[in-house]
mmCIF file with all atom_site columns, C-alpha atoms in Angstrom:
data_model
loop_
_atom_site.group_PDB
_atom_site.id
_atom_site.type_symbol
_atom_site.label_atom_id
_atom_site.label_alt_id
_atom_site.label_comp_id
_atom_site.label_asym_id
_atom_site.label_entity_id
_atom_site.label_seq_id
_atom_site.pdbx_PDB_ins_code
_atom_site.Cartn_x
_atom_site.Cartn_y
_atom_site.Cartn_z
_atom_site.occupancy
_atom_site.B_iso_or_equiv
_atom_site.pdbx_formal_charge
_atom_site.auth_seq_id
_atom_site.auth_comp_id
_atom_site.auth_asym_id
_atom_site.auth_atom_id
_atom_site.pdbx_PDB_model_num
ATOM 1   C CA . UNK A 1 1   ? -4.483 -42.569 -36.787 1.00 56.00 ? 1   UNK A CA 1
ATOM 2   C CA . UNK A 1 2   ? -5.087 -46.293 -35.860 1.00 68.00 ? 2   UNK A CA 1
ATOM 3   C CA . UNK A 1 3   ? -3.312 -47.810 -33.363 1.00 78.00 ? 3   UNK A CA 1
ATOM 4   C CA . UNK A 1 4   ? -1.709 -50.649 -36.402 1.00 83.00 ? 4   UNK A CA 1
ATOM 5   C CA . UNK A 1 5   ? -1.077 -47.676 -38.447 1.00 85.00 ? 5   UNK A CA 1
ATOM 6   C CA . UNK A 1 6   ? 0.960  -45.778 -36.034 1.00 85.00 ? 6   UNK A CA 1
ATOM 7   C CA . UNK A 1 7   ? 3.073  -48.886 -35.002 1.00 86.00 ? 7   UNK A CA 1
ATOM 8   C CA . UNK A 1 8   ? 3.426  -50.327 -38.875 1.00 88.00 ? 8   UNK A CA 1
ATOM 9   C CA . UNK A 1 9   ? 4.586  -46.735 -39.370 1.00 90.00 ? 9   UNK A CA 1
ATOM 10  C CA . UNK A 1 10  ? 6.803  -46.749 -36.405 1.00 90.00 ? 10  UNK A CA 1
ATOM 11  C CA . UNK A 1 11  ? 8.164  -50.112 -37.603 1.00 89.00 ? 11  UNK A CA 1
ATOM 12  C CA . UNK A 1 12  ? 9.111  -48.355 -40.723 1.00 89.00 ? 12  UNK A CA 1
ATOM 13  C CA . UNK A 1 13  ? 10.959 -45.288 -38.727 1.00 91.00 ? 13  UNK A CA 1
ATOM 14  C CA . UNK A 1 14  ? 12.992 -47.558 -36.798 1.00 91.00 ? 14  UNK A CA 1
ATOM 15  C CA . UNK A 1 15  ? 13.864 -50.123 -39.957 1.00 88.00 ? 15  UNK A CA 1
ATOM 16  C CA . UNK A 1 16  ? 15.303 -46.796 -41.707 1.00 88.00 ? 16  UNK A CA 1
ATOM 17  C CA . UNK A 1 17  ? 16.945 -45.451 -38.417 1.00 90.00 ? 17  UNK A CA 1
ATOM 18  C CA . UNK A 1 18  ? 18.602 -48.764 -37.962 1.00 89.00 ? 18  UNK A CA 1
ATOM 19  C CA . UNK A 1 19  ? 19.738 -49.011 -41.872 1.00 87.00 ? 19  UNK A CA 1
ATOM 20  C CA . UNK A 1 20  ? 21.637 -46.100 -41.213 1.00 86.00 ? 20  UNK A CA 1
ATOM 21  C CA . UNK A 1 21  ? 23.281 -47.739 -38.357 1.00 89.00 ? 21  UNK A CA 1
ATOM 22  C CA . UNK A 1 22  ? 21.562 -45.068 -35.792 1.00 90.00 ? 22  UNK A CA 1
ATOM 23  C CA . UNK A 1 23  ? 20.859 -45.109 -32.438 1.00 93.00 ? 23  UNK A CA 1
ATOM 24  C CA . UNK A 1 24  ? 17.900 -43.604 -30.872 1.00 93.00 ? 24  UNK A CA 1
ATOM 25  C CA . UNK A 1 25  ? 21.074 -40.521 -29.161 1.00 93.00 ? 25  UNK A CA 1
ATOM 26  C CA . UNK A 1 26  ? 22.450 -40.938 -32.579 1.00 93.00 ? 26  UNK A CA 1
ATOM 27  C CA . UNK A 1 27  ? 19.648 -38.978 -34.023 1.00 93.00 ? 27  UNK A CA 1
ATOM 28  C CA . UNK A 1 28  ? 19.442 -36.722 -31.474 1.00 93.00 ? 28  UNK A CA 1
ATOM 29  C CA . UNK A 1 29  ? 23.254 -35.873 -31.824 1.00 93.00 ? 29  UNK A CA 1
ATOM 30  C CA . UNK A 1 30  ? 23.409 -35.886 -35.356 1.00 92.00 ? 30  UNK A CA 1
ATOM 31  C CA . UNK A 1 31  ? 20.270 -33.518 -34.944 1.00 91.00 ? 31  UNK A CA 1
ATOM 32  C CA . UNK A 1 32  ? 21.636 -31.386 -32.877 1.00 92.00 ? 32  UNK A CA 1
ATOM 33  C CA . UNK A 1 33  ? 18.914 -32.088 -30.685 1.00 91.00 ? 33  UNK A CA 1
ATOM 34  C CA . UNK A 1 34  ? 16.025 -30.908 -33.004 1.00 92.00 ? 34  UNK A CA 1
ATOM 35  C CA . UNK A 1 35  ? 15.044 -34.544 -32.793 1.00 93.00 ? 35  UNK A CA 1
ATOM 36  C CA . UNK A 1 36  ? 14.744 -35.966 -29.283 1.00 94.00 ? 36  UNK A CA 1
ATOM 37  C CA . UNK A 1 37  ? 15.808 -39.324 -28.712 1.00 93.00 ? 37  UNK A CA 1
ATOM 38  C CA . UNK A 1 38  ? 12.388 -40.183 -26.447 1.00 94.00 ? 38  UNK A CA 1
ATOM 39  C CA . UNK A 1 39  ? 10.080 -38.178 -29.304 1.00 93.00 ? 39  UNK A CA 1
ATOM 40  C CA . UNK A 1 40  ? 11.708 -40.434 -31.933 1.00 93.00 ? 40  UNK A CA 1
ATOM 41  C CA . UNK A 1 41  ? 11.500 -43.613 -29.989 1.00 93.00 ? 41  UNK A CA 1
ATOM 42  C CA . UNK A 1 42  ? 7.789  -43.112 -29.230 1.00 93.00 ? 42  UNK A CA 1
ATOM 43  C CA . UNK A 1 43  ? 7.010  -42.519 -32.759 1.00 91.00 ? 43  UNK A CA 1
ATOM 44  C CA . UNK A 1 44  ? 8.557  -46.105 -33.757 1.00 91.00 ? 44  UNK A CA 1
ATOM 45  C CA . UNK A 1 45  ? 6.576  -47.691 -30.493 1.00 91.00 ? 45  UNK A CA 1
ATOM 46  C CA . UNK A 1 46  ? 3.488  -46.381 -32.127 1.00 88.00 ? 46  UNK A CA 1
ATOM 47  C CA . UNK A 1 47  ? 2.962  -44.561 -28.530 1.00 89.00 ? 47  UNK A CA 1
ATOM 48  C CA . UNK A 1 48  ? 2.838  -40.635 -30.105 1.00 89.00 ? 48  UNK A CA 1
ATOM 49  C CA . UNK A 1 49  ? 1.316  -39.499 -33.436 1.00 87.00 ? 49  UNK A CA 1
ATOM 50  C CA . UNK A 1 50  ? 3.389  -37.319 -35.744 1.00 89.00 ? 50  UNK A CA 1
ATOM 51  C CA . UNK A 1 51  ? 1.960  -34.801 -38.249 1.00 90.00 ? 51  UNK A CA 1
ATOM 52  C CA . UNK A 1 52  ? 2.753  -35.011 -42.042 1.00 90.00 ? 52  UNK A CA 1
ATOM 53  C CA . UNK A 1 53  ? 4.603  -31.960 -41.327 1.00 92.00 ? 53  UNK A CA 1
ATOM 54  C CA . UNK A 1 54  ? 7.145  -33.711 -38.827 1.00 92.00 ? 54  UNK A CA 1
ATOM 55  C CA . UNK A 1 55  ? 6.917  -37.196 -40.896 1.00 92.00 ? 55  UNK A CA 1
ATOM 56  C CA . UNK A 1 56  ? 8.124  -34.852 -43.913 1.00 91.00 ? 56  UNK A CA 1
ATOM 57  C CA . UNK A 1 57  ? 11.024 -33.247 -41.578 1.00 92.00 ? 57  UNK A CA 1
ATOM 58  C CA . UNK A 1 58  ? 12.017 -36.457 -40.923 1.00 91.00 ? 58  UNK A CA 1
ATOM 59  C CA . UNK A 1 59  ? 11.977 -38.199 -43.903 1.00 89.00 ? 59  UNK A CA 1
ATOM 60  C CA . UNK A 1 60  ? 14.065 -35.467 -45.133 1.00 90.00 ? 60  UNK A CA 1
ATOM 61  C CA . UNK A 1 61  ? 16.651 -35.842 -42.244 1.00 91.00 ? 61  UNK A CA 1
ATOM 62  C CA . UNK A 1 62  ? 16.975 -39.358 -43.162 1.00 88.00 ? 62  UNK A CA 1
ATOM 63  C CA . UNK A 1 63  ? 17.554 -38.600 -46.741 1.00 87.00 ? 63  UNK A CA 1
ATOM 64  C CA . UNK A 1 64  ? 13.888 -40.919 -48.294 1.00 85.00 ? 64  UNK A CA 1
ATOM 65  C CA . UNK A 1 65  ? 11.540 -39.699 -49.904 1.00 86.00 ? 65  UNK A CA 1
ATOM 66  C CA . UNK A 1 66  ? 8.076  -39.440 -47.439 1.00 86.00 ? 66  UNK A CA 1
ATOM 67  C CA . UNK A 1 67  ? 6.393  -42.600 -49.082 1.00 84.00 ? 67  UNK A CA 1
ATOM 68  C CA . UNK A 1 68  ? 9.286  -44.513 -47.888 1.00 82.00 ? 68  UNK A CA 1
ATOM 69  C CA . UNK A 1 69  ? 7.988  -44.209 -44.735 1.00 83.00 ? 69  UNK A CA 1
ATOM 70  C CA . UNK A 1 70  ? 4.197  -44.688 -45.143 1.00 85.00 ? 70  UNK A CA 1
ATOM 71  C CA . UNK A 1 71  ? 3.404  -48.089 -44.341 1.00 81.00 ? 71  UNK A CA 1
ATOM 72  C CA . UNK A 1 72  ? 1.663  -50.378 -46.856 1.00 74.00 ? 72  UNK A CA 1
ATOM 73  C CA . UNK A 1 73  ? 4.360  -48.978 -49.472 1.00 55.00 ? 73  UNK A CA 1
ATOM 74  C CA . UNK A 1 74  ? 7.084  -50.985 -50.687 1.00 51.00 ? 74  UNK A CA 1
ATOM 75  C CA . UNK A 1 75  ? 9.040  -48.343 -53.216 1.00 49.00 ? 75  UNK A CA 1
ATOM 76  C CA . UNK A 1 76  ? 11.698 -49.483 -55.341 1.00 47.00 ? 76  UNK A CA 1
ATOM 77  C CA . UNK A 1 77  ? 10.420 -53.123 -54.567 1.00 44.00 ? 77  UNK A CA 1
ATOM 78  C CA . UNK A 1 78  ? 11.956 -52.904 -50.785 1.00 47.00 ? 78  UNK A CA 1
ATOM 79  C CA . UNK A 1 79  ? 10.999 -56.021 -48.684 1.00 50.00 ? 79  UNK A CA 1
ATOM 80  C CA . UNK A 1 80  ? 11.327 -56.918 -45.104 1.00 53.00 ? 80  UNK A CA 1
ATOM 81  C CA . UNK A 1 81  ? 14.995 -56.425 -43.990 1.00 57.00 ? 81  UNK A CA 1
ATOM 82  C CA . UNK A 1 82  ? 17.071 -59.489 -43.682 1.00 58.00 ? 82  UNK A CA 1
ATOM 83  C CA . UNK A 1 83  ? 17.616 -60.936 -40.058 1.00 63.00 ? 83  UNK A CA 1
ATOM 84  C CA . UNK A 1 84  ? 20.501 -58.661 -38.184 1.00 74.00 ? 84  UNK A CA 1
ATOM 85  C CA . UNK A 1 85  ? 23.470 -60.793 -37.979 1.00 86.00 ? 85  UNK A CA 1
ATOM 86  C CA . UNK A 1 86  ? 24.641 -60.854 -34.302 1.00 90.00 ? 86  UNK A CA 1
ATOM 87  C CA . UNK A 1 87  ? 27.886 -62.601 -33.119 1.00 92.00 ? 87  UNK A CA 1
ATOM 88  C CA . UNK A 1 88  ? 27.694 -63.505 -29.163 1.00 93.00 ? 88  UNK A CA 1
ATOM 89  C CA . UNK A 1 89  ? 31.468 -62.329 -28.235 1.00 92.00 ? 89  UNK A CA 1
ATOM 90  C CA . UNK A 1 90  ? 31.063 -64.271 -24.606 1.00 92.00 ? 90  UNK A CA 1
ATOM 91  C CA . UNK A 1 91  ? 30.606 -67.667 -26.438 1.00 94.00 ? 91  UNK A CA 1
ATOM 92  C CA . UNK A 1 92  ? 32.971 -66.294 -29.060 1.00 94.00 ? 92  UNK A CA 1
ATOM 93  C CA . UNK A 1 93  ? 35.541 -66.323 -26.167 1.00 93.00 ? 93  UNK A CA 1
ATOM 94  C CA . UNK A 1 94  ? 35.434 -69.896 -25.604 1.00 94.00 ? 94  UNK A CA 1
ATOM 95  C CA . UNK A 1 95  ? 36.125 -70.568 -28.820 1.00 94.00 ? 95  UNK A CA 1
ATOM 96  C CA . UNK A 1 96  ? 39.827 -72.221 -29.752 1.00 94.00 ? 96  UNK A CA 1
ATOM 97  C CA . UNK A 1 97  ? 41.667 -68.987 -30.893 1.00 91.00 ? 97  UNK A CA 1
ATOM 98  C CA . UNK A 1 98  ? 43.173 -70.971 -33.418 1.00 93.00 ? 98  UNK A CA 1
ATOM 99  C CA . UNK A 1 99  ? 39.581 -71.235 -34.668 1.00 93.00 ? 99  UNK A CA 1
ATOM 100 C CA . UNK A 1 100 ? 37.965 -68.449 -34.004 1.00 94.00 ? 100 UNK A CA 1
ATOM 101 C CA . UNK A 1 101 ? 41.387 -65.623 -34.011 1.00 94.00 ? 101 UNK A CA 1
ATOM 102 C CA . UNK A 1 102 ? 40.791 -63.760 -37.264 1.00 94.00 ? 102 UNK A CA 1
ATOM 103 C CA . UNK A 1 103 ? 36.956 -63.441 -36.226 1.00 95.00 ? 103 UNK A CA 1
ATOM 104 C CA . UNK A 1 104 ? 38.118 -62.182 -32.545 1.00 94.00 ? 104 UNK A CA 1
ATOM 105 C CA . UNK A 1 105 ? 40.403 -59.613 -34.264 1.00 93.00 ? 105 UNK A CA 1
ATOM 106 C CA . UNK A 1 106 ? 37.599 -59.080 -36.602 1.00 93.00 ? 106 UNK A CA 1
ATOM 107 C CA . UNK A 1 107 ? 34.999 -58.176 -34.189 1.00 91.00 ? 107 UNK A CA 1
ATOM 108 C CA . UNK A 1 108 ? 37.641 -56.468 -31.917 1.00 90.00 ? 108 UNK A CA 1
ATOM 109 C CA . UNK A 1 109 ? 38.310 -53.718 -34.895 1.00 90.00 ? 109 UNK A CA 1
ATOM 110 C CA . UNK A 1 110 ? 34.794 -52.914 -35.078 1.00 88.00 ? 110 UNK A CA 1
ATOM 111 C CA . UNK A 1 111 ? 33.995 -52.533 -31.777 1.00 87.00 ? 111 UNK A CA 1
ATOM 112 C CA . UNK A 1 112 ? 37.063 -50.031 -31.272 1.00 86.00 ? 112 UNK A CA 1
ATOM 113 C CA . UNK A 1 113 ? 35.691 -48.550 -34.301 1.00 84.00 ? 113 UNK A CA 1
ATOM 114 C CA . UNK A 1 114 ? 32.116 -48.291 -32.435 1.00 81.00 ? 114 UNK A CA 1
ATOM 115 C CA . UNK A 1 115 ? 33.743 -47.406 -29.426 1.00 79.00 ? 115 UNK A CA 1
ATOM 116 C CA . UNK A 1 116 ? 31.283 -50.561 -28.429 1.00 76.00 ? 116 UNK A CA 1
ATOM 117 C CA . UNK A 1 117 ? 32.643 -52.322 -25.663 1.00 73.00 ? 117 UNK A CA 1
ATOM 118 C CA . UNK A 1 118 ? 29.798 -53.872 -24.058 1.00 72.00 ? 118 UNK A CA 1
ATOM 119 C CA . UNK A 1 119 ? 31.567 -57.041 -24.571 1.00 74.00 ? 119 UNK A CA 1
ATOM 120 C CA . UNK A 1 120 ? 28.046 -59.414 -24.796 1.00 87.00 ? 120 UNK A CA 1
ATOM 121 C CA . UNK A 1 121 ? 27.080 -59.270 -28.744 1.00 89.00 ? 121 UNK A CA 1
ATOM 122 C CA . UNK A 1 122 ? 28.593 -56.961 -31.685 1.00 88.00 ? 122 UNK A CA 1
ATOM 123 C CA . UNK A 1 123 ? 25.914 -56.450 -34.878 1.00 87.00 ? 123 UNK A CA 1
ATOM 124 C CA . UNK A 1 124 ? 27.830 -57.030 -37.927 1.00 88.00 ? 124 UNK A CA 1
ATOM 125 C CA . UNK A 1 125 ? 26.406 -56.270 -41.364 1.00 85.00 ? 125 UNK A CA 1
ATOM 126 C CA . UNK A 1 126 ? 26.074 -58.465 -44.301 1.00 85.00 ? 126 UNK A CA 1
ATOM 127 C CA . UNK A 1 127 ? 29.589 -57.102 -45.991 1.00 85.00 ? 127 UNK A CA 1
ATOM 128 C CA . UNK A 1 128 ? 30.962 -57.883 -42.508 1.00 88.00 ? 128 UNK A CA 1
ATOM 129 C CA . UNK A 1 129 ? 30.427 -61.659 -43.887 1.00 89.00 ? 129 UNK A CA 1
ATOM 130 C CA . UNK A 1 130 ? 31.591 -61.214 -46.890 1.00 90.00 ? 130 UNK A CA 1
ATOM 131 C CA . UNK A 1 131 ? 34.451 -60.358 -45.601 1.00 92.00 ? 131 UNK A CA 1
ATOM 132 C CA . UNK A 1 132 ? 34.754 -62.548 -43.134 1.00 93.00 ? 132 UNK A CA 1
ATOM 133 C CA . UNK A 1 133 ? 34.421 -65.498 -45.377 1.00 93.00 ? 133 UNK A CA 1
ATOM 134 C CA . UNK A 1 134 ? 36.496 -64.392 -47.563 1.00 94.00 ? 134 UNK A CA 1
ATOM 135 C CA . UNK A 1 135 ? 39.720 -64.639 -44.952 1.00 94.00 ? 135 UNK A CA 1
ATOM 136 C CA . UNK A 1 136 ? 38.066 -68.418 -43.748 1.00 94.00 ? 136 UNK A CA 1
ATOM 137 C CA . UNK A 1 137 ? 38.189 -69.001 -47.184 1.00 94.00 ? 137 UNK A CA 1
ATOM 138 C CA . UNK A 1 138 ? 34.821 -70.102 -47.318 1.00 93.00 ? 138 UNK A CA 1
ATOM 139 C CA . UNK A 1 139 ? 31.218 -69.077 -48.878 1.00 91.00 ? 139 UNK A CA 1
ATOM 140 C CA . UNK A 1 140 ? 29.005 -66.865 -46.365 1.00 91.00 ? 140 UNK A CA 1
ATOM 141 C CA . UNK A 1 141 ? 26.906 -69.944 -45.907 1.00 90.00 ? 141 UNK A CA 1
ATOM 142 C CA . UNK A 1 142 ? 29.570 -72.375 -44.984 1.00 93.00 ? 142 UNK A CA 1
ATOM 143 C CA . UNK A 1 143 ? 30.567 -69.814 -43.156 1.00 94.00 ? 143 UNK A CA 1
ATOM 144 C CA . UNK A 1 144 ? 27.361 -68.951 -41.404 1.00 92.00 ? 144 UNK A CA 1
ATOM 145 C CA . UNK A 1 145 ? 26.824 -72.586 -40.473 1.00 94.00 ? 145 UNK A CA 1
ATOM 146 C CA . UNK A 1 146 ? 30.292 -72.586 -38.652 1.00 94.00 ? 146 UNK A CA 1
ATOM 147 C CA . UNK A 1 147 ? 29.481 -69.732 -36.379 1.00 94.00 ? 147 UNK A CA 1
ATOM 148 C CA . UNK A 1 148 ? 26.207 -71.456 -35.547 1.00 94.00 ? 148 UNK A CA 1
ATOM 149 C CA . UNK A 1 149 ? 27.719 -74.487 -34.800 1.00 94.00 ? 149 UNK A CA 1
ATOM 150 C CA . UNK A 1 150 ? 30.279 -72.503 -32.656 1.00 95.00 ? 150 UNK A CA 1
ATOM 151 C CA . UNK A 1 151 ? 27.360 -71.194 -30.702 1.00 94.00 ? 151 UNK A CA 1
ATOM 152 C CA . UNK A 1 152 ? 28.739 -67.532 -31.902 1.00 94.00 ? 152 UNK A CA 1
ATOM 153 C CA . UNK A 1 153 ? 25.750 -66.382 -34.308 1.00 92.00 ? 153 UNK A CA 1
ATOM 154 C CA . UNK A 1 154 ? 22.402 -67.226 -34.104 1.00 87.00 ? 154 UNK A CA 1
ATOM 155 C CA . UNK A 1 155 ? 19.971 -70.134 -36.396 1.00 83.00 ? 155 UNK A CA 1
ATOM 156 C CA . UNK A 1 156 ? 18.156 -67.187 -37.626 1.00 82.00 ? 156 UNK A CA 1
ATOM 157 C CA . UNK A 1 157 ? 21.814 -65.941 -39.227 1.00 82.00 ? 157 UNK A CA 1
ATOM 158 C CA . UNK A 1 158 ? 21.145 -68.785 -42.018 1.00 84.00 ? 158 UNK A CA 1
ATOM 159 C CA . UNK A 1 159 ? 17.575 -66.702 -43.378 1.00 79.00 ? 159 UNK A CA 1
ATOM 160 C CA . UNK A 1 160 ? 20.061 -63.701 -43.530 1.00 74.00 ? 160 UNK A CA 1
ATOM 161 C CA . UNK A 1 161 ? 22.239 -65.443 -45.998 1.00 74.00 ? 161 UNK A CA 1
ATOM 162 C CA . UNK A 1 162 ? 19.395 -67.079 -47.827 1.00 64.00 ? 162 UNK A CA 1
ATOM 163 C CA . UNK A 1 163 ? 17.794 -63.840 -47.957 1.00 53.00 ? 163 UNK A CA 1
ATOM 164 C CA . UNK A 1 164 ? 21.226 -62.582 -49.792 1.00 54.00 ? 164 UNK A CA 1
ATOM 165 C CA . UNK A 1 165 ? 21.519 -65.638 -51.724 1.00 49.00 ? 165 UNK A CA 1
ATOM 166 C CA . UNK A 1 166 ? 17.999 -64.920 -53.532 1.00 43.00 ? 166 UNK A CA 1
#
């Protein structure tokens, strides 16, 4: 297997590892160990090949169909995942609370959902926005432009909500 090949392949791994909102010791738990957390992680870096045999076992512990997987194959009409949306909770801190309060609590509930207390950034999802704009009583991209401004998400947030506005 070519070295591109492997890591376009790992690329896919991860992208459907990350849909399902896994970690690299998420698999391995929800395994039960069968899949290793450093076997995984060196089949996304492109570092280790896998046999169809264990691509096939894994597709099937993700719940896709093998070709999902393959790179080069876009089933279903699947492109390039949006930009991850990613709040920085230390500049979100120095926001006005009269501001920024419902997106504080926001963020607070899913990290004690998580059990993510790392306090630096929180990953929401697109939904997250949704919802959040819908208690600023705003549009995701007025929204989205507020947070940048605030320092809070990211300029790459706004190809996210393009990306959903298409």
């Amino acid at each position: 297997m070519s070295s591109e090949y492997a890591k376009q392949l790992g690329a896919k791994l991860r992208a459907i590892r990350t849909q399902q909102g896994l970690s690299l010791h998420g698999v391995e738990e929800k395994s039960q160990g069968r899949w290793k957390a450093v076997v995984v992680g060196s089949y996304e870096r492109g570092d280790r090949a896998v046999t169809v045999q264990r691509l096939a076992e894994l597709a099937d512990f993700y719940g896709v169909p093998v070709q999902e997987l393959l790179p080069g194959t876009t089933p279903g009409g699947a492109a390039e995942p949006p930009p991850k949306l990613v709040l920085d909770l230390e500049r979100l801190a120095t926001v006005p609370a009269e501001k920024a309060g419902p997106l504080q609590r926001y963020a607070a509930t899913i990290q004690s959902q998580r059990g993510d207390y790392n306090g630096k950034v929180l990953s929401i999802r697109q939904d997250d926005l949704r919802t959040l704009a819908v208690i600023y009583d705003q549009s995701p991209s007025v929204l989205t432009e507020q947070l940048i401004s605030w320092g809070v998400l990211d300029a790459d947030a706004r190809r996210a909500v393009s990306h959903e506005d298409a």
